[in-house]
Amino acid sequence: MASEIKNLISVENCSVRVDNDIKVNSFSWHMKKGEAWLVIGPNGGGKADFIKALAGMNRKFIPELTSNSSSDKYSASLYSSVFEGSVEIVSLERAASLIEEEREQDETDYMDRIDEGRTGRRFICEVLGGSTKKNAPLPPIASKLETLPQVKLCGIEKILDRGLRYMSTGEIRRTLLCRALLSGKKLLVLSDPFAGLDADSRKILLEFFNTIVSKQLSFSSESENPYPYIILSMERMVEIPESINKVLEFSAKNVSFCGDRAEYEKLITSREEEAARTKAAEKEAFAKELSSIHDETAILKNEEVKAEDTLIKFNKVHVGWNGHMVLNNLDWTVKRGEHWLVRGPNGSGKTTLLELVTGDNQQVYCNDIWLFGRKRGTGETIWEIKSKLGIVSYRLHVEYRMVGGFDLESVIISGFHDSIGLYEPKTDVEKAAARKWLKLAGFEGRENDSFSSLSYGEQRAVLILRAAVKQPPVLILDEPCHGLDENFRQKILNLMELIAQTGTTTLLHVTHDPTEVLDAEKHILELHPGEEPMYKIITK
């Protein structure tokens, strides 16, 4: 008789809780050898809480006694995992936390040079016997990292000696993945791993996932298996590796599906057909509601820039550090009403380009850069610049996470004041406007929720609303749909499209996802690192 297949993880009649706060209602789920699981569900539905419970991150599986009325008995409740204490999460949220750590430890103000912080090499060596102390000697293996298959698999050989805070979002995600692979942890949870990755990086990651899963089945015992198990967590059913055969879906704090991938794909098809029937009407209703909000909140709108048709102008711009050239000899002009798509591989300088516009990169002052008819560095304040900009970026998200105790109403209102957080009394007009914007995106009644209590994707959606409220002359969107589920993503794309049509706001949009490119984006700045010239301008 064949022996019974042992569960790697068992959740039997357990809820997910933080203290007495139920994050996911009681459910049962089991993971067995040979199963490759996708965990999916809308932002705020319970998926992120489940993952954190697996990793023991301020979430716990709590047994719930369930009565059987017919026999007046209670069903068994338990949680067990062979991975207990050996789980690593690689996520957008973890990447943001890492950048927060680096910024808190930045000592540039106390040095005669820029503090580059931890390099990728030092960060990875922390799980290979290295010390976490800032200037401690590196272990012997540090000089051999380039030869390790995990480093090659993640494609980070050339960025090992770059500071973490100078890496692009995609580069830091790949560095986190490499460290996780070398950490010796038995279970890796890859949360939305393709967000922010260019096409080549996505291909590498898909191949990596399928290879690891297939290798799991070739070992007769866990003691012989050198590879970690992997659970994939996604916001949307896109780019799912072929090796995934099971799906666990969370929605509204409950398990809404648990079973075979093929059955879930049928369910998704049915949902998409239903959504298609109502999409046009919902989009029209959304447009009417947005128009109404604009009219009712016109008093709060920042004064338009009227004097200049040219909003942004770069003349022979050069940016780099420690011998690494990011932008070279760049000429670029943005005129009012020209909506731009900025694209290029990870590390090509897209975020650096946008930070020159926002003033978050200090090399703006040693270059010939003009904003709204005035050369940067001629006496203007950062507040004068940011009053004309709406910004959604990874940097802004990190900054808001660092002060994350503000309620959602305050976060929206801060968009009118260009501040990170709100430090002055709210007016009745501002509060009314904030609640209208929150309702538009599906946050009605949640104005008193704390920003830090939201999932990463929900936080992103709120920050997009914050950027749009004042109808700025320039709206900067750096991978705005990171971490958004399909519902939020469609709302935000509709919002961006409608803003582009107003004629009052010009968009600068960075994305790797071709399905997120708007029809209005007729101008493309394409970056080609290491080439001469390093950029190409395309007009549709």
PDB file of C-alpha atoms in Angstrom, residues 276-527:
ATOM      1  CA  ALA A 276     -16.564  42.921 -20.502  1.00  0.00           C
ATOM      2  CA  ARG A 277     -20.341  43.283 -20.627  1.00  0.00           C
ATOM      3  CA  THR A 278     -20.316  46.125 -18.107  1.00  0.00           C
ATOM      4  CA  LYS A 279     -16.933  47.722 -18.878  1.00  0.00           C
ATOM      5  CA  ALA A 280     -18.168  50.485 -21.201  1.00  0.00           C
ATOM      6  CA  ALA A 281     -20.956  51.581 -18.847  1.00  0.00           C
ATOM      7  CA  GLU A 282     -18.617  51.571 -15.832  1.00  0.00           C
ATOM      8  CA  LYS A 283     -16.034  53.619 -17.713  1.00  0.00           C
ATOM      9  CA  GLU A 284     -18.648  56.190 -18.694  1.00  0.00           C
ATOM     10  CA  ALA A 285     -19.899  56.429 -15.105  1.00  0.00           C
ATOM     11  CA  PHE A 286     -16.316  56.801 -13.889  1.00  0.00           C
ATOM     12  CA  ALA A 287     -15.722  59.660 -16.353  1.00  0.00           C
ATOM     13  CA  LYS A 288     -18.858  61.482 -15.213  1.00  0.00           C
ATOM     14  CA  GLU A 289     -17.905  61.118 -11.553  1.00  0.00           C
ATOM     15  CA  LEU A 290     -14.361  62.394 -12.218  1.00  0.00           C
ATOM     16  CA  SER A 291     -15.726  65.397 -14.142  1.00  0.00           C
ATOM     17  CA  SER A 292     -18.054  66.178 -11.237  1.00  0.00           C
ATOM     18  CA  ILE A 293     -15.164  65.995  -8.754  1.00  0.00           C
ATOM     19  CA  HIS A 294     -13.065  68.354 -10.887  1.00  0.00           C
ATOM     20  CA  ASP A 295     -15.890  70.882 -11.014  1.00  0.00           C
ATOM     21  CA  GLU A 296     -16.666  70.684  -7.313  1.00  0.00           C
ATOM     22  CA  THR A 297     -13.026  70.950  -6.209  1.00  0.00           C
ATOM     23  CA  ALA A 298     -11.888  73.616  -8.695  1.00  0.00           C
ATOM     24  CA  ILE A 299     -11.286  76.035  -5.811  1.00  0.00           C
ATOM     25  CA  LEU A 300      -8.463  73.764  -4.574  1.00  0.00           C
ATOM     26  CA  LYS A 301      -6.757  73.424  -7.930  1.00  0.00           C
ATOM     27  CA  ASN A 302      -3.224  74.831  -8.166  1.00  0.00           C
ATOM     28  CA  GLU A 303      -2.788  77.789 -10.473  1.00  0.00           C
ATOM     29  CA  GLU A 304      -1.926  76.681 -13.994  1.00  0.00           C
ATOM     30  CA  VAL A 305       1.372  77.489 -15.670  1.00  0.00           C
ATOM     31  CA  LYS A 306       0.347  79.859 -18.471  1.00  0.00           C
ATOM     32  CA  ALA A 307       3.479  81.680 -19.529  1.00  0.00           C
ATOM     33  CA  GLU A 308       5.426  78.828 -21.104  1.00  0.00           C
ATOM     34  CA  ASP A 309       4.511  76.239 -23.691  1.00  0.00           C
ATOM     35  CA  THR A 310       7.751  74.330 -22.989  1.00  0.00           C
ATOM     36  CA  LEU A 311       7.399  72.559 -19.643  1.00  0.00           C
ATOM     37  CA  ILE A 312      10.706  70.637 -19.465  1.00  0.00           C
ATOM     38  CA  LYS A 313      13.969  71.016 -21.362  1.00  0.00           C
ATOM     39  CA  PHE A 314      17.209  69.004 -20.970  1.00  0.00           C
ATOM     40  CA  ASN A 315      20.332  70.261 -22.772  1.00  0.00           C
ATOM     41  CA  LYS A 316      23.277  67.807 -23.065  1.00  0.00           C
ATOM     42  CA  VAL A 317      22.515  66.286 -19.657  1.00  0.00           C
ATOM     43  CA  HIS A 318      25.083  63.977 -18.021  1.00  0.00           C
ATOM     44  CA  VAL A 319      24.426  62.016 -14.801  1.00  0.00           C
ATOM     45  CA  GLY A 320      26.599  59.386 -13.131  1.00  0.00           C
ATOM     46  CA  TRP A 321      28.486  58.408  -9.992  1.00  0.00           C
ATOM     47  CA  ASN A 322      31.640  56.444  -9.152  1.00  0.00           C
ATOM     48  CA  GLY A 323      32.504  56.089 -12.827  1.00  0.00           C
ATOM     49  CA  HIS A 324      29.070  54.709 -13.720  1.00  0.00           C
ATOM     50  CA  MET A 325      27.353  56.850 -16.392  1.00  0.00           C
ATOM     51  CA  VAL A 326      23.553  56.695 -16.188  1.00  0.00           C
ATOM     52  CA  LEU A 327      22.499  59.462 -18.608  1.00  0.00           C
ATOM     53  CA  ASN A 328      24.846  60.768 -21.269  1.00  0.00           C
ATOM     54  CA  ASN A 329      24.464  63.784 -23.548  1.00  0.00           C
ATOM     55  CA  LEU A 330      20.657  63.774 -23.317  1.00  0.00           C
ATOM     56  CA  ASP A 331      18.635  66.412 -25.196  1.00  0.00           C
ATOM     57  CA  TRP A 332      14.913  66.257 -24.438  1.00  0.00           C
ATOM     58  CA  THR A 333      12.007  68.716 -24.587  1.00  0.00           C
ATOM     59  CA  VAL A 334       8.467  68.267 -23.245  1.00  0.00           C
ATOM     60  CA  LYS A 335       5.792  70.680 -24.429  1.00  0.00           C
ATOM     61  CA  ARG A 336       2.354  71.244 -22.966  1.00  0.00           C
ATOM     62  CA  GLY A 337      -0.078  68.512 -24.015  1.00  0.00           C
ATOM     63  CA  GLU A 338       2.648  66.110 -25.194  1.00  0.00           C
ATOM     64  CA  HIS A 339       2.134  62.913 -23.208  1.00  0.00           C
ATOM     65  CA  TRP A 340       5.373  60.900 -22.954  1.00  0.00           C
ATOM     66  CA  LEU A 341       6.093  57.221 -22.420  1.00  0.00           C
ATOM     67  CA  VAL A 342       9.588  56.617 -21.002  1.00  0.00           C
ATOM     68  CA  ARG A 343      10.897  53.087 -21.484  1.00  0.00           C
ATOM     69  CA  GLY A 344      14.101  51.071 -21.339  1.00  0.00           C
ATOM     70  CA  PRO A 345      15.625  48.069 -19.542  1.00  0.00           C
ATOM     71  CA  ASN A 346      16.174  47.902 -15.783  1.00  0.00           C
ATOM     72  CA  GLY A 347      18.991  50.254 -14.751  1.00  0.00           C
ATOM     73  CA  SER A 348      18.805  52.349 -17.924  1.00  0.00           C
ATOM     74  CA  GLY A 349      18.154  55.606 -16.054  1.00  0.00           C
ATOM     75  CA  LYS A 350      14.354  56.018 -16.256  1.00  0.00           C
ATOM     76  CA  THR A 351      13.892  56.798 -12.568  1.00  0.00           C
ATOM     77  CA  THR A 352      17.019  58.996 -12.553  1.00  0.00           C
ATOM     78  CA  LEU A 353      15.528  61.003 -15.425  1.00  0.00           C
ATOM     79  CA  LEU A 354      12.292  61.586 -13.507  1.00  0.00           C
ATOM     80  CA  GLU A 355      14.183  62.491 -10.315  1.00  0.00           C
ATOM     81  CA  LEU A 356      16.007  65.239 -12.230  1.00  0.00           C
ATOM     82  CA  VAL A 357      12.580  66.691 -12.977  1.00  0.00           C
ATOM     83  CA  THR A 358      11.279  66.369  -9.410  1.00  0.00           C
ATOM     84  CA  GLY A 359      14.535  67.671  -7.888  1.00  0.00           C
ATOM     85  CA  ASP A 360      15.219  64.452  -5.958  1.00  0.00           C
ATOM     86  CA  ASN A 361      18.570  64.013  -7.729  1.00  0.00           C
ATOM     87  CA  GLN A 362      21.100  66.690  -6.762  1.00  0.00           C
ATOM     88  CA  GLN A 363      22.913  66.451 -10.107  1.00  0.00           C
ATOM     89  CA  VAL A 364      20.106  68.579 -11.519  1.00  0.00           C
ATOM     90  CA  TYR A 365      22.112  71.633 -10.351  1.00  0.00           C
ATOM     91  CA  CYS A 366      25.222  70.800 -12.393  1.00  0.00           C
ATOM     92  CA  ASN A 367      23.255  70.337 -15.610  1.00  0.00           C
ATOM     93  CA  ASP A 368      21.406  72.631 -18.022  1.00  0.00           C
ATOM     94  CA  ILE A 369      17.824  71.719 -17.093  1.00  0.00           C
ATOM     95  CA  TRP A 370      14.816  74.024 -17.441  1.00  0.00           C
ATOM     96  CA  LEU A 371      11.404  73.561 -15.816  1.00  0.00           C
ATOM     97  CA  PHE A 372       8.416  75.760 -16.591  1.00  0.00           C
ATOM     98  CA  GLY A 373      10.572  78.387 -18.326  1.00  0.00           C
ATOM     99  CA  ARG A 374      13.203  78.674 -15.579  1.00  0.00           C
ATOM    100  CA  LYS A 375      16.661  77.130 -15.311  1.00  0.00           C
ATOM    101  CA  ARG A 376      17.106  74.919 -12.271  1.00  0.00           C
ATOM    102  CA  GLY A 377      19.482  76.365  -9.705  1.00  0.00           C
ATOM    103  CA  THR A 378      18.619  80.049 -10.316  1.00  0.00           C
ATOM    104  CA  GLY A 379      16.899  80.712  -7.007  1.00  0.00           C
ATOM    105  CA  GLU A 380      13.687  78.716  -7.296  1.00  0.00           C
ATOM    106  CA  THR A 381      12.621  76.632  -4.293  1.00  0.00           C
ATOM    107  CA  ILE A 382      11.803  72.935  -4.373  1.00  0.00           C
ATOM    108  CA  TRP A 383       8.258  73.844  -3.292  1.00  0.00           C
ATOM    109  CA  GLU A 384       7.810  76.126  -6.313  1.00  0.00           C
ATOM    110  CA  ILE A 385       8.728  73.190  -8.532  1.00  0.00           C
ATOM    111  CA  LYS A 386       6.663  70.555  -6.751  1.00  0.00           C
ATOM    112  CA  SER A 387       3.601  72.803  -6.663  1.00  0.00           C
ATOM    113  CA  LYS A 388       3.413  72.263 -10.426  1.00  0.00           C
ATOM    114  CA  LEU A 389       4.016  68.501 -10.280  1.00  0.00           C
ATOM    115  CA  GLY A 390       1.971  65.464  -9.305  1.00  0.00           C
ATOM    116  CA  ILE A 391       4.254  62.542  -8.477  1.00  0.00           C
ATOM    117  CA  VAL A 392       3.807  58.787  -8.134  1.00  0.00           C
ATOM    118  CA  SER A 393       7.111  56.988  -7.643  1.00  0.00           C
ATOM    119  CA  TYR A 394       8.869  54.299  -5.677  1.00  0.00           C
ATOM    120  CA  ARG A 395      10.738  57.014  -3.724  1.00  0.00           C
ATOM    121  CA  LEU A 396       7.493  58.754  -2.746  1.00  0.00           C
ATOM    122  CA  HIS A 397       5.990  55.434  -1.695  1.00  0.00           C
ATOM    123  CA  VAL A 398       9.001  54.737   0.536  1.00  0.00           C
ATOM    124  CA  GLU A 399       8.776  58.213   2.079  1.00  0.00           C
ATOM    125  CA  TYR A 400       5.094  57.767   2.836  1.00  0.00           C
ATOM    126  CA  ARG A 401       5.718  54.342   4.373  1.00  0.00           C
ATOM    127  CA  MET A 402       8.258  55.980   6.702  1.00  0.00           C
ATOM    128  CA  VAL A 403       5.594  58.387   8.046  1.00  0.00           C
ATOM    129  CA  GLY A 404       2.722  55.949   7.454  1.00  0.00           C
ATOM    130  CA  GLY A 405       0.564  56.762  10.503  1.00  0.00           C
ATOM    131  CA  PHE A 406      -1.594  59.316   8.643  1.00  0.00           C
ATOM    132  CA  ASP A 407      -5.186  58.480   7.753  1.00  0.00           C
ATOM    133  CA  LEU A 408      -6.261  58.223   4.116  1.00  0.00           C
ATOM    134  CA  GLU A 409      -8.105  61.537   4.187  1.00  0.00           C
ATOM    135  CA  SER A 410      -4.883  63.279   5.271  1.00  0.00           C
ATOM    136  CA  VAL A 411      -2.849  61.521   2.581  1.00  0.00           C
ATOM    137  CA  ILE A 412      -5.206  62.753  -0.151  1.00  0.00           C
ATOM    138  CA  ILE A 413      -5.308  66.310   1.247  1.00  0.00           C
ATOM    139  CA  SER A 414      -1.480  66.376   1.423  1.00  0.00           C
ATOM    140  CA  GLY A 415      -1.549  66.322  -2.376  1.00  0.00           C
ATOM    141  CA  PHE A 416      -2.932  69.865  -2.320  1.00  0.00           C
ATOM    142  CA  HIS A 417      -0.026  70.958  -0.075  1.00  0.00           C
ATOM    143  CA  ASP A 418       2.815  68.946  -1.733  1.00  0.00           C
ATOM    144  CA  SER A 419       3.819  67.510   1.639  1.00  0.00           C
ATOM    145  CA  ILE A 420       4.670  64.008   2.852  1.00  0.00           C
ATOM    146  CA  GLY A 421       1.955  63.774   5.468  1.00  0.00           C
ATOM    147  CA  LEU A 422      -0.314  66.607   6.613  1.00  0.00           C
ATOM    148  CA  TYR A 423       0.817  69.150   9.191  1.00  0.00           C
ATOM    149  CA  GLU A 424      -1.936  71.775   9.153  1.00  0.00           C
ATOM    150  CA  PRO A 425      -5.669  71.729   9.904  1.00  0.00           C
ATOM    151  CA  LYS A 426      -7.979  70.275   7.253  1.00  0.00           C
ATOM    152  CA  THR A 427     -10.622  72.568   5.812  1.00  0.00           C
ATOM    153  CA  ASP A 428     -14.167  71.372   5.210  1.00  0.00           C
ATOM    154  CA  VAL A 429     -13.671  71.823   1.454  1.00  0.00           C
ATOM    155  CA  GLU A 430     -10.506  69.683   1.536  1.00  0.00           C
ATOM    156  CA  LYS A 431     -12.204  66.945   3.545  1.00  0.00           C
ATOM    157  CA  ALA A 432     -15.150  66.852   1.167  1.00  0.00           C
ATOM    158  CA  ALA A 433     -12.799  66.683  -1.822  1.00  0.00           C
ATOM    159  CA  ALA A 434     -10.694  63.894  -0.268  1.00  0.00           C
ATOM    160  CA  ARG A 435     -13.749  61.758   0.401  1.00  0.00           C
ATOM    161  CA  LYS A 436     -14.989  62.189  -3.182  1.00  0.00           C
ATOM    162  CA  TRP A 437     -11.599  61.047  -4.545  1.00  0.00           C
ATOM    163  CA  LEU A 438     -11.499  58.077  -2.161  1.00  0.00           C
ATOM    164  CA  LYS A 439     -15.002  57.044  -3.231  1.00  0.00           C
ATOM    165  CA  LEU A 440     -13.944  57.267  -6.897  1.00  0.00           C
ATOM    166  CA  ALA A 441     -11.299  54.567  -6.354  1.00  0.00           C
ATOM    167  CA  GLY A 442     -13.375  52.313  -4.110  1.00  0.00           C
ATOM    168  CA  PHE A 443     -12.236  53.539  -0.667  1.00  0.00           C
ATOM    169  CA  GLU A 444     -15.599  54.984   0.389  1.00  0.00           C
ATOM    170  CA  GLY A 445     -16.012  54.995   4.162  1.00  0.00           C
ATOM    171  CA  ARG A 446     -12.324  54.280   4.779  1.00  0.00           C
ATOM    172  CA  GLU A 447     -11.094  57.871   5.145  1.00  0.00           C
ATOM    173  CA  ASN A 448     -10.058  57.207   8.769  1.00  0.00           C
ATOM    174  CA  ASP A 449      -8.056  54.054   7.966  1.00  0.00           C
ATOM    175  CA  SER A 450      -4.318  54.359   8.572  1.00  0.00           C
ATOM    176  CA  PHE A 451      -2.105  54.411   5.460  1.00  0.00           C
ATOM    177  CA  SER A 452       0.221  51.886   7.105  1.00  0.00           C
ATOM    178  CA  SER A 453      -2.666  49.420   7.606  1.00  0.00           C
ATOM    179  CA  LEU A 454      -3.237  49.113   3.839  1.00  0.00           C
ATOM    180  CA  SER A 455      -1.741  46.488   1.569  1.00  0.00           C
ATOM    181  CA  TYR A 456       1.086  47.635  -0.698  1.00  0.00           C
ATOM    182  CA  GLY A 457      -1.245  47.803  -3.702  1.00  0.00           C
ATOM    183  CA  GLU A 458      -3.891  49.793  -1.823  1.00  0.00           C
ATOM    184  CA  GLN A 459      -1.201  52.242  -0.681  1.00  0.00           C
ATOM    185  CA  ARG A 460      -0.139  52.687  -4.312  1.00  0.00           C
ATOM    186  CA  ALA A 461      -3.697  53.431  -5.420  1.00  0.00           C
ATOM    187  CA  VAL A 462      -4.132  56.089  -2.708  1.00  0.00           C
ATOM    188  CA  LEU A 463      -0.850  57.766  -3.707  1.00  0.00           C
ATOM    189  CA  ILE A 464      -2.036  57.967  -7.320  1.00  0.00           C
ATOM    190  CA  LEU A 465      -5.173  59.765  -6.158  1.00  0.00           C
ATOM    191  CA  ARG A 466      -2.987  62.089  -4.062  1.00  0.00           C
ATOM    192  CA  ALA A 467      -0.955  63.022  -7.156  1.00  0.00           C
ATOM    193  CA  ALA A 468      -4.014  63.703  -9.293  1.00  0.00           C
ATOM    194  CA  VAL A 469      -6.146  65.807  -6.928  1.00  0.00           C
ATOM    195  CA  LYS A 470      -4.679  69.217  -7.781  1.00  0.00           C
ATOM    196  CA  GLN A 471      -4.725  68.634 -11.578  1.00  0.00           C
ATOM    197  CA  PRO A 472      -1.016  69.546 -11.916  1.00  0.00           C
ATOM    198  CA  PRO A 473       0.551  70.841 -15.150  1.00  0.00           C
ATOM    199  CA  VAL A 474       2.833  67.736 -15.142  1.00  0.00           C
ATOM    200  CA  LEU A 475       1.894  64.338 -13.709  1.00  0.00           C
ATOM    201  CA  ILE A 476       4.876  61.996 -13.221  1.00  0.00           C
ATOM    202  CA  LEU A 477       3.973  58.301 -13.061  1.00  0.00           C
ATOM    203  CA  ASP A 478       6.856  55.888 -12.389  1.00  0.00           C
ATOM    204  CA  GLU A 479       5.417  52.357 -12.695  1.00  0.00           C
ATOM    205  CA  PRO A 480       2.104  53.527 -11.166  1.00  0.00           C
ATOM    206  CA  CYS A 481       0.383  50.138 -11.402  1.00  0.00           C
ATOM    207  CA  HIS A 482       2.954  48.276  -9.282  1.00  0.00           C
ATOM    208  CA  GLY A 483       1.128  45.963  -6.884  1.00  0.00           C
ATOM    209  CA  LEU A 484      -2.379  46.791  -8.132  1.00  0.00           C
ATOM    210  CA  ASP A 485      -4.995  44.072  -8.643  1.00  0.00           C
ATOM    211  CA  GLU A 486      -7.066  44.069 -11.836  1.00  0.00           C
ATOM    212  CA  ASN A 487      -9.853  46.190 -10.357  1.00  0.00           C
ATOM    213  CA  PHE A 488      -7.569  48.958  -9.076  1.00  0.00           C
ATOM    214  CA  ARG A 489      -5.374  48.740 -12.174  1.00  0.00           C
ATOM    215  CA  GLN A 490      -8.318  49.344 -14.515  1.00  0.00           C
ATOM    216  CA  LYS A 491      -9.561  52.259 -12.413  1.00  0.00           C
ATOM    217  CA  ILE A 492      -6.114  53.879 -12.444  1.00  0.00           C
ATOM    218  CA  LEU A 493      -5.635  53.389 -16.193  1.00  0.00           C
ATOM    219  CA  ASN A 494      -9.079  54.937 -16.768  1.00  0.00           C
ATOM    220  CA  LEU A 495      -8.112  57.840 -14.507  1.00  0.00           C
ATOM    221  CA  MET A 496      -4.820  58.397 -16.379  1.00  0.00           C
ATOM    222  CA  GLU A 497      -6.584  58.284 -19.744  1.00  0.00           C
ATOM    223  CA  LEU A 498      -9.218  60.811 -18.651  1.00  0.00           C
ATOM    224  CA  ILE A 499      -6.573  63.135 -17.162  1.00  0.00           C
ATOM    225  CA  ALA A 500      -4.686  63.037 -20.469  1.00  0.00           C
ATOM    226  CA  GLN A 501      -7.853  64.071 -22.290  1.00  0.00           C
ATOM    227  CA  THR A 502      -8.436  67.167 -20.130  1.00  0.00           C
ATOM    228  CA  GLY A 503      -5.663  69.136 -21.845  1.00  0.00           C
ATOM    229  CA  THR A 504      -4.611  70.692 -18.512  1.00  0.00           C
ATOM    230  CA  THR A 505      -2.131  68.002 -17.406  1.00  0.00           C
ATOM    231  CA  THR A 506       0.821  66.514 -19.312  1.00  0.00           C
ATOM    232  CA  LEU A 507       1.812  62.923 -18.454  1.00  0.00           C
ATOM    233  CA  LEU A 508       5.324  61.463 -18.055  1.00  0.00           C
ATOM    234  CA  HIS A 509       4.761  57.717 -17.728  1.00  0.00           C
ATOM    235  CA  VAL A 510       7.248  54.905 -17.053  1.00  0.00           C
ATOM    236  CA  THR A 511       6.091  51.297 -17.475  1.00  0.00           C
ATOM    237  CA  HIS A 512       7.455  47.951 -18.656  1.00  0.00           C
ATOM    238  CA  ASP A 513       3.970  46.596 -19.349  1.00  0.00           C
ATOM    239  CA  PRO A 514       2.802  47.262 -22.938  1.00  0.00           C
ATOM    240  CA  THR A 515      -0.834  46.798 -21.863  1.00  0.00           C
ATOM    241  CA  GLU A 516      -0.521  49.911 -19.663  1.00  0.00           C
ATOM    242  CA  VAL A 517       0.550  52.257 -22.474  1.00  0.00           C
ATOM    243  CA  LEU A 518      -2.131  54.878 -23.135  1.00  0.00           C
ATOM    244  CA  ASP A 519      -3.369  55.879 -26.600  1.00  0.00           C
ATOM    245  CA  ALA A 520      -2.590  59.498 -25.650  1.00  0.00           C
ATOM    246  CA  GLU A 521       1.128  58.744 -25.222  1.00  0.00           C
ATOM    247  CA  LYS A 522       2.262  59.691 -28.726  1.00  0.00           C
ATOM    248  CA  HIS A 523       5.832  60.559 -27.709  1.00  0.00           C
ATOM    249  CA  ILE A 524       8.357  57.958 -26.539  1.00  0.00           C
ATOM    250  CA  LEU A 525      11.761  58.454 -24.917  1.00  0.00           C
ATOM    251  CA  GLU A 526      13.574  55.124 -25.243  1.00  0.00           C
ATOM    252  CA  LEU A 527      16.787  54.650 -23.221  1.00  0.00           C
TER     253      LEU A 527
END
